[in-house]
Amino acid sequence: MRGGALAAALGHALALAAPQVTAQAGAALAWQSLEPGLETVELPGPPGDGAGTITVVRIDPTRFELRLLSASAPGQGDPRSVRAWASQAGASAAINAAMYQEDHRTSVSFMKSGDHVNQRRLSKDKAVLAFEPIVSGVPPVRIVDRECESLDDAAARYRTLVQSIRMVSCDGRNVWAPSERRFSAAAIGLDRAGRILFIHARTPWPVHDLVRALLGAPLGLAQAMYVEGGPEAQLFARGGGKEVERLGTFQSPAENARAWPVPNVVAAIRKR
């Protein structure tokens, strides 16, 4: 979501109709396997707050590696939809990496991968996604909570760092302040087994309520960070002849049916 950006969106809404709820909080989740190590489920949204579900794609980091795809990196070309980024990279799943600035290239907060630095500024935001380890003996993916630990340690151990807004803290608390503002939302989380969660809610809910619903579901959610909101928020996954694509919207779920071009994406690519 860019600051103050407004645009009209046209398309075919039928392809984006809300899916059926396949699980209830407190019950075993009905995960659907797309391919080994990649599965998806639909969760109920916040109780009593409009129709719609939360899509979660769960990724096994022993089978997949995360990669940052950025239009600002050499040879990457222009921003494109999350689906198009995934297709170009041969990825099985992808989601927004972070909110971006008006130049349609630069992340709002710190973002680097190897020698390529998209945004040098370390903002006040508390969450940093760290992946592509460059030393042995560390988790393949981490969310560094800057309120609980130093970012310097992760910076010395991981090739890629992406900063954004903390949703669930290192001790499992909902740290998003209650508000009446509503957004479609894309988020990245980790469960207590260290698996990666790509999360998307098309229905514009207050983010505090969305986090509460995620923590109330039997996901084993350990940490999470917000990566995009509004019509730019997207999720794509594919495998086993099936595809999952979710797009964000404006204040009404019926207002957007177009996959907006975005500059930075986190993709999950099967390990060889």
mmCIF file of C-alpha atoms in Angstrom:
data_model
loop_
_atom_site.group_PDB
_atom_site.id
_atom_site.type_symbol
_atom_site.label_atom_id
_atom_site.label_comp_id
_atom_site.label_asym_id
_atom_site.label_seq_id
_atom_site.Cartn_x
_atom_site.Cartn_y
_atom_site.Cartn_z
ATOM 1 C CA MET A 1 0.000 0.000 0.000
ATOM 2 C CA ARG A 2 1.561 3.275 -1.092
ATOM 3 C CA GLY A 3 0.791 6.376 0.916
ATOM 4 C CA GLY A 4 -2.417 7.929 -0.431
ATOM 5 C CA ALA A 5 -2.359 5.980 -3.698
ATOM 6 C CA LEU A 6 -5.781 5.618 -5.310
ATOM 7 C CA ALA A 7 -6.693 3.851 -8.536
ATOM 8 C CA ALA A 8 -9.725 2.430 -10.263
ATOM 9 C CA ALA A 9 -9.713 -1.331 -10.776
ATOM 10 C CA LEU A 10 -11.554 -3.361 -13.399
ATOM 11 C CA GLY A 11 -11.784 -7.127 -13.925
ATOM 12 C CA HIS A 12 -13.757 -10.270 -13.398
ATOM 13 C CA ALA A 13 -14.851 -10.621 -9.782
ATOM 14 C CA LEU A 14 -16.200 -14.132 -10.145
ATOM 15 C CA ALA A 15 -12.688 -15.606 -10.152
ATOM 16 C CA LEU A 16 -12.058 -13.967 -6.804
ATOM 17 C CA ALA A 17 -15.201 -15.028 -4.937
ATOM 18 C CA ALA A 18 -14.539 -15.874 -1.296
ATOM 19 C CA PRO A 19 -13.813 -19.601 -0.870
ATOM 20 C CA GLN A 20 -15.685 -21.891 1.479
ATOM 21 C CA VAL A 21 -14.459 -22.133 5.056
ATOM 22 C CA THR A 22 -12.780 -25.505 5.505
ATOM 23 C CA ALA A 23 -11.788 -25.273 9.142
ATOM 24 C CA GLN A 24 -13.091 -23.933 12.411
ATOM 25 C CA ALA A 25 -11.025 -22.474 15.198
ATOM 26 C CA GLY A 26 -10.384 -25.104 17.847
ATOM 27 C CA ALA A 27 -10.680 -28.002 15.388
ATOM 28 C CA ALA A 28 -8.044 -29.747 13.312
ATOM 29 C CA LEU A 29 -7.363 -27.781 10.159
ATOM 30 C CA ALA A 30 -8.231 -29.295 6.797
ATOM 31 C CA TRP A 31 -4.934 -28.617 5.044
ATOM 32 C CA GLN A 32 -4.974 -29.216 1.283
ATOM 33 C CA SER A 33 -1.672 -30.426 -0.134
ATOM 34 C CA LEU A 34 -0.498 -28.705 -3.310
ATOM 35 C CA GLU A 35 2.801 -30.596 -3.423
ATOM 36 C CA PRO A 36 5.082 -32.106 -0.776
ATOM 37 C CA GLY A 37 5.913 -29.409 1.746
ATOM 38 C CA LEU A 38 3.357 -26.938 0.375
ATOM 39 C CA GLU A 39 -0.231 -26.853 1.622
ATOM 40 C CA THR A 40 -3.076 -24.411 2.049
ATOM 41 C CA VAL A 41 -6.125 -23.880 4.229
ATOM 42 C CA GLU A 42 -8.982 -21.391 4.605
ATOM 43 C CA LEU A 43 -9.639 -20.018 8.090
ATOM 44 C CA PRO A 44 -12.708 -18.171 9.356
ATOM 45 C CA GLY A 45 -12.278 -14.436 9.673
ATOM 46 C CA PRO A 46 -12.873 -12.454 12.858
ATOM 47 C CA PRO A 47 -16.208 -13.541 14.390
ATOM 48 C CA GLY A 48 -19.213 -11.391 13.640
ATOM 49 C CA ASP A 49 -17.340 -9.013 11.347
ATOM 50 C CA GLY A 50 -18.409 -9.708 7.801
ATOM 51 C CA ALA A 51 -18.065 -12.575 5.389
ATOM 52 C CA GLY A 52 -14.761 -13.816 4.085
ATOM 53 C CA THR A 53 -11.934 -16.128 4.982
ATOM 54 C CA ILE A 54 -8.218 -15.976 5.647
ATOM 55 C CA THR A 55 -6.046 -17.935 3.220
ATOM 56 C CA VAL A 56 -2.890 -19.513 4.636
ATOM 57 C CA VAL A 57 -0.184 -21.248 2.611
ATOM 58 C CA ARG A 58 2.189 -23.302 4.776
ATOM 59 C CA ILE A 59 5.712 -23.943 3.482
ATOM 60 C CA ASP A 60 8.244 -26.463 4.765
ATOM 61 C CA PRO A 61 11.655 -24.724 4.795
ATOM 62 C CA THR A 62 13.454 -28.075 4.509
ATOM 63 C CA ARG A 63 11.917 -28.445 1.041
ATOM 64 C CA PHE A 64 11.711 -24.811 -0.078
ATOM 65 C CA GLU A 65 13.961 -21.775 0.146
ATOM 66 C CA LEU A 66 12.809 -18.179 0.249
ATOM 67 C CA ARG A 67 14.120 -15.639 -2.198
ATOM 68 C CA LEU A 68 13.602 -11.879 -2.456
ATOM 69 C CA LEU A 69 12.601 -10.721 -5.949
ATOM 70 C CA SER A 70 12.958 -6.966 -6.533
ATOM 71 C CA ALA A 71 12.389 -4.753 -9.544
ATOM 72 C CA SER A 72 15.295 -2.625 -8.292
ATOM 73 C CA ALA A 73 17.759 -5.531 -8.637
ATOM 74 C CA PRO A 74 19.848 -5.752 -11.819
ATOM 75 C CA GLY A 75 18.091 -7.483 -14.702
ATOM 76 C CA GLN A 76 14.732 -7.869 -12.975
ATOM 77 C CA GLY A 77 12.669 -5.472 -15.090
ATOM 78 C CA ASP A 78 9.503 -3.662 -14.083
ATOM 79 C CA PRO A 79 7.088 -4.342 -11.209
ATOM 80 C CA ARG A 80 4.535 -7.042 -11.957
ATOM 81 C CA SER A 81 1.843 -9.062 -10.231
ATOM 82 C CA VAL A 82 2.805 -11.577 -7.556
ATOM 83 C CA ARG A 83 1.661 -14.358 -9.917
ATOM 84 C CA ALA A 84 3.946 -13.031 -12.658
ATOM 85 C CA TRP A 85 6.904 -12.764 -10.256
ATOM 86 C CA ALA A 86 6.332 -16.394 -9.207
ATOM 87 C CA SER A 87 6.096 -17.585 -12.796
ATOM 88 C CA GLN A 88 9.295 -15.803 -13.824
ATOM 89 C CA ALA A 89 11.232 -17.276 -10.884
ATOM 90 C CA GLY A 90 9.773 -20.786 -11.117
ATOM 91 C CA ALA A 91 8.419 -20.354 -7.595
ATOM 92 C CA SER A 92 5.701 -22.483 -6.038
ATOM 93 C CA ALA A 93 4.411 -19.633 -3.856
ATOM 94 C CA ALA A 94 4.893 -15.890 -3.515
ATOM 95 C CA ILE A 95 3.600 -12.922 -1.540
ATOM 96 C CA ASN A 96 4.359 -9.211 -1.187
ATOM 97 C CA ALA A 97 7.685 -8.544 0.515
ATOM 98 C CA ALA A 98 6.817 -5.172 2.074
ATOM 99 C CA MET A 99 5.074 -1.859 1.478
ATOM 100 C CA TYR A 100 6.776 0.419 -1.036
ATOM 101 C CA GLN A 101 7.268 4.071 -1.855
ATOM 102 C CA GLU A 102 5.915 6.251 -4.665
ATOM 103 C CA ASP A 103 8.800 5.373 -6.980
ATOM 104 C CA HIS A 104 7.342 1.844 -7.295
ATOM 105 C CA ARG A 105 10.765 0.406 -6.477
ATOM 106 C CA THR A 106 11.907 1.250 -2.972
ATOM 107 C CA SER A 107 10.646 -0.434 0.173
ATOM 108 C CA VAL A 108 9.324 1.747 2.976
ATOM 109 C CA SER A 109 11.775 0.121 5.416
ATOM 110 C CA PHE A 110 15.119 -1.688 5.315
ATOM 111 C CA MET A 111 15.514 -4.291 2.566
ATOM 112 C CA LYS A 112 18.645 -5.984 1.264
ATOM 113 C CA SER A 113 19.667 -9.221 -0.386
ATOM 114 C CA GLY A 114 23.372 -9.897 -0.651
ATOM 115 C CA ASP A 115 25.090 -6.915 -2.233
ATOM 116 C CA HIS A 116 21.838 -5.441 -3.513
ATOM 117 C CA VAL A 117 20.330 -2.901 -1.132
ATOM 118 C CA ASN A 118 16.815 -1.785 -2.009
ATOM 119 C CA GLN A 119 16.359 0.448 1.062
ATOM 120 C CA ARG A 120 19.157 1.411 3.462
ATOM 121 C CA ARG A 121 16.946 3.112 6.037
ATOM 122 C CA LEU A 122 16.195 1.071 9.137
ATOM 123 C CA SER A 123 12.794 2.348 10.275
ATOM 124 C CA LYS A 124 11.204 2.099 13.721
ATOM 125 C CA ASP A 125 9.313 -1.068 12.699
ATOM 126 C CA LYS A 126 10.115 -4.018 14.933
ATOM 127 C CA ALA A 127 9.971 -7.056 12.613
ATOM 128 C CA VAL A 128 12.691 -8.186 10.188
ATOM 129 C CA LEU A 129 12.333 -11.322 8.080
ATOM 130 C CA ALA A 130 15.735 -13.017 7.750
ATOM 131 C CA PHE A 131 16.440 -15.831 5.278
ATOM 132 C CA GLU A 132 19.130 -17.336 3.052
ATOM 133 C CA PRO A 133 21.553 -18.165 5.883
ATOM 134 C CA ILE A 134 25.260 -17.724 5.178
ATOM 135 C CA VAL A 135 26.409 -19.749 8.206
ATOM 136 C CA SER A 136 25.478 -23.233 9.383
ATOM 137 C CA GLY A 137 23.528 -24.109 12.479
ATOM 138 C CA VAL A 138 20.844 -21.405 12.228
ATOM 139 C CA PRO A 139 17.169 -21.699 11.207
ATOM 140 C CA PRO A 140 16.576 -21.294 7.456
ATOM 141 C CA VAL A 141 14.052 -18.515 8.114
ATOM 142 C CA ARG A 142 13.568 -16.218 11.115
ATOM 143 C CA ILE A 143 11.523 -13.212 12.091
ATOM 144 C CA VAL A 144 13.739 -11.005 14.205
ATOM 145 C CA ASP A 145 11.777 -9.045 16.808
ATOM 146 C CA ARG A 146 13.920 -5.972 17.474
ATOM 147 C CA GLU A 147 12.248 -5.486 20.828
ATOM 148 C CA CYS A 148 13.579 -8.871 21.971
ATOM 149 C CA GLU A 149 16.897 -9.235 20.164
ATOM 150 C CA SER A 150 19.569 -7.433 18.215
ATOM 151 C CA LEU A 151 19.341 -7.252 14.448
ATOM 152 C CA ASP A 152 23.143 -7.258 14.218
ATOM 153 C CA ASP A 153 23.307 -10.989 14.954
ATOM 154 C CA ALA A 154 20.894 -11.826 12.145
ATOM 155 C CA ALA A 155 22.642 -9.442 9.757
ATOM 156 C CA ALA A 156 25.850 -11.431 10.226
ATOM 157 C CA ARG A 157 24.117 -14.760 9.608
ATOM 158 C CA TYR A 158 21.592 -14.154 6.805
ATOM 159 C CA ARG A 159 22.003 -12.905 3.254
ATOM 160 C CA THR A 160 18.521 -11.371 2.998
ATOM 161 C CA LEU A 161 16.751 -9.052 5.442
ATOM 162 C CA VAL A 162 13.303 -7.496 4.939
ATOM 163 C CA GLN A 163 11.879 -5.103 7.540
ATOM 164 C CA SER A 164 8.176 -4.489 8.094
ATOM 165 C CA ILE A 165 5.483 -4.047 10.746
ATOM 166 C CA ARG A 166 5.261 -6.505 13.622
ATOM 167 C CA MET A 167 1.888 -8.232 14.137
ATOM 168 C CA VAL A 168 2.759 -11.022 16.585
ATOM 169 C CA SER A 169 5.675 -10.488 18.958
ATOM 170 C CA CYS A 170 8.446 -12.884 19.965
ATOM 171 C CA ASP A 171 6.346 -13.940 22.961
ATOM 172 C CA GLY A 172 3.215 -14.574 20.882
ATOM 173 C CA ARG A 173 1.288 -11.372 21.672
ATOM 174 C CA ASN A 174 -0.984 -9.460 19.328
ATOM 175 C CA VAL A 175 0.881 -6.136 19.180
ATOM 176 C CA TRP A 176 -1.253 -4.386 16.558
ATOM 177 C CA ALA A 177 -3.144 -1.554 18.232
ATOM 178 C CA PRO A 178 -6.962 -1.737 17.993
ATOM 179 C CA SER A 179 -8.367 0.586 15.341
ATOM 180 C CA GLU A 180 -11.486 1.005 13.220
ATOM 181 C CA ARG A 181 -9.397 1.272 10.033
ATOM 182 C CA ARG A 182 -9.852 -1.710 7.742
ATOM 183 C CA PHE A 183 -7.561 -3.194 5.108
ATOM 184 C CA SER A 184 -7.113 -6.226 2.987
ATOM 185 C CA ALA A 185 -3.866 -7.649 4.298
ATOM 186 C CA ALA A 186 -0.928 -9.840 3.335
ATOM 187 C CA ALA A 187 1.395 -11.160 6.044
ATOM 188 C CA ILE A 188 4.276 -13.559 6.564
ATOM 189 C CA GLY A 189 4.456 -15.693 9.692
ATOM 190 C CA LEU A 190 6.253 -18.606 11.275
ATOM 191 C CA ASP A 191 4.633 -21.396 13.238
ATOM 192 C CA ARG A 192 6.120 -23.046 16.310
ATOM 193 C CA ALA A 193 7.631 -25.790 14.131
ATOM 194 C CA GLY A 194 9.533 -23.189 12.081
ATOM 195 C CA ARG A 195 7.320 -23.528 9.007
ATOM 196 C CA ILE A 196 6.658 -20.450 6.892
ATOM 197 C CA LEU A 197 3.125 -19.091 6.618
ATOM 198 C CA PHE A 198 2.022 -16.861 3.742
ATOM 199 C CA ILE A 199 -1.236 -15.246 4.906
ATOM 200 C CA HIS A 200 -3.841 -13.273 2.945
ATOM 201 C CA ALA A 201 -7.173 -11.700 3.926
ATOM 202 C CA ARG A 202 -9.152 -10.091 1.103
ATOM 203 C CA THR A 203 -11.973 -8.893 3.357
ATOM 204 C CA PRO A 204 -10.967 -5.531 4.858
ATOM 205 C CA TRP A 205 -10.889 -6.177 8.595
ATOM 206 C CA PRO A 206 -9.209 -4.189 11.355
ATOM 207 C CA VAL A 207 -5.712 -5.677 11.498
ATOM 208 C CA HIS A 208 -5.884 -6.160 15.272
ATOM 209 C CA ASP A 209 -8.975 -8.347 14.754
ATOM 210 C CA LEU A 210 -7.276 -10.277 11.945
ATOM 211 C CA VAL A 211 -4.313 -11.039 14.205
ATOM 212 C CA ARG A 212 -6.640 -12.133 16.986
ATOM 213 C CA ALA A 213 -8.368 -14.552 14.569
ATOM 214 C CA LEU A 214 -5.006 -15.967 13.469
ATOM 215 C CA LEU A 215 -3.874 -16.489 17.057
ATOM 216 C CA GLY A 216 -7.209 -18.119 17.886
ATOM 217 C CA ALA A 217 -6.899 -20.643 15.055
ATOM 218 C CA PRO A 218 -4.961 -23.906 15.522
ATOM 219 C CA LEU A 219 -2.073 -22.712 13.338
ATOM 220 C CA GLY A 220 0.571 -22.772 16.048
ATOM 221 C CA LEU A 221 1.386 -19.201 14.985
ATOM 222 C CA ALA A 222 4.560 -18.018 16.705
ATOM 223 C CA GLN A 223 5.362 -14.702 14.970
ATOM 224 C CA ALA A 224 3.986 -12.647 12.085
ATOM 225 C CA MET A 225 4.667 -9.436 10.190
ATOM 226 C CA TYR A 226 2.437 -7.318 7.955
ATOM 227 C CA VAL A 227 3.800 -6.982 4.418
ATOM 228 C CA GLU A 228 1.080 -5.169 2.461
ATOM 229 C CA GLY A 229 -2.472 -3.844 2.619
ATOM 230 C CA GLY A 230 -5.234 -2.747 0.284
ATOM 231 C CA PRO A 231 -5.529 -3.746 -3.382
ATOM 232 C CA GLU A 232 -1.777 -4.338 -3.726
ATOM 233 C CA ALA A 233 -1.868 -7.226 -1.205
ATOM 234 C CA GLN A 234 -1.517 -10.513 -3.111
ATOM 235 C CA LEU A 235 -0.806 -14.200 -2.584
ATOM 236 C CA PHE A 236 -0.125 -16.878 -5.164
ATOM 237 C CA ALA A 237 0.632 -20.589 -4.827
ATOM 238 C CA ARG A 238 0.566 -23.532 -7.208
ATOM 239 C CA GLY A 239 1.234 -27.244 -7.206
ATOM 240 C CA GLY A 240 -0.318 -30.574 -8.136
ATOM 241 C CA GLY A 241 -2.269 -28.999 -10.971
ATOM 242 C CA LYS A 242 -3.943 -26.523 -8.575
ATOM 243 C CA GLU A 243 -3.531 -22.775 -8.142
ATOM 244 C CA VAL A 244 -4.388 -20.399 -5.319
ATOM 245 C CA GLU A 245 -4.493 -16.679 -6.063
ATOM 246 C CA ARG A 246 -5.776 -14.000 -3.702
ATOM 247 C CA LEU A 247 -5.971 -10.264 -4.381
ATOM 248 C CA GLY A 248 -6.573 -7.384 -2.011
ATOM 249 C CA THR A 249 -9.217 -4.729 -2.435
ATOM 250 C CA PHE A 250 -10.309 -1.305 -1.249
ATOM 251 C CA GLN A 251 -12.921 -0.849 1.491
ATOM 252 C CA SER A 252 -15.377 -3.228 -0.169
ATOM 253 C CA PRO A 253 -14.454 -6.800 -1.170
ATOM 254 C CA ALA A 254 -16.157 -6.238 -4.549
ATOM 255 C CA GLU A 255 -14.072 -3.200 -5.532
ATOM 256 C CA ASN A 256 -10.947 -4.793 -7.018
ATOM 257 C CA ALA A 257 -10.431 -7.741 -9.335
ATOM 258 C CA ARG A 258 -7.061 -6.792 -10.821
ATOM 259 C CA ALA A 259 -3.618 -8.026 -9.803
ATOM 260 C CA TRP A 260 -1.647 -4.818 -9.282
ATOM 261 C CA PRO A 261 2.038 -4.670 -10.272
ATOM 262 C CA VAL A 262 4.254 -4.642 -7.170
ATOM 263 C CA PRO A 263 8.030 -4.179 -6.954
ATOM 264 C CA ASN A 264 9.141 -6.581 -4.198
ATOM 265 C CA VAL A 265 8.066 -10.153 -3.562
ATOM 266 C CA VAL A 266 9.128 -13.011 -1.295
ATOM 267 C CA ALA A 267 9.001 -16.264 -3.258
ATOM 268 C CA ALA A 268 9.247 -19.890 -2.139
ATOM 269 C CA ILE A 269 11.284 -22.001 -4.568
ATOM 270 C CA ARG A 270 11.684 -25.760 -4.267
ATOM 271 C CA LYS A 271 15.188 -26.823 -3.266
ATOM 272 C CA ARG A 272 17.103 -28.953 -5.722
#
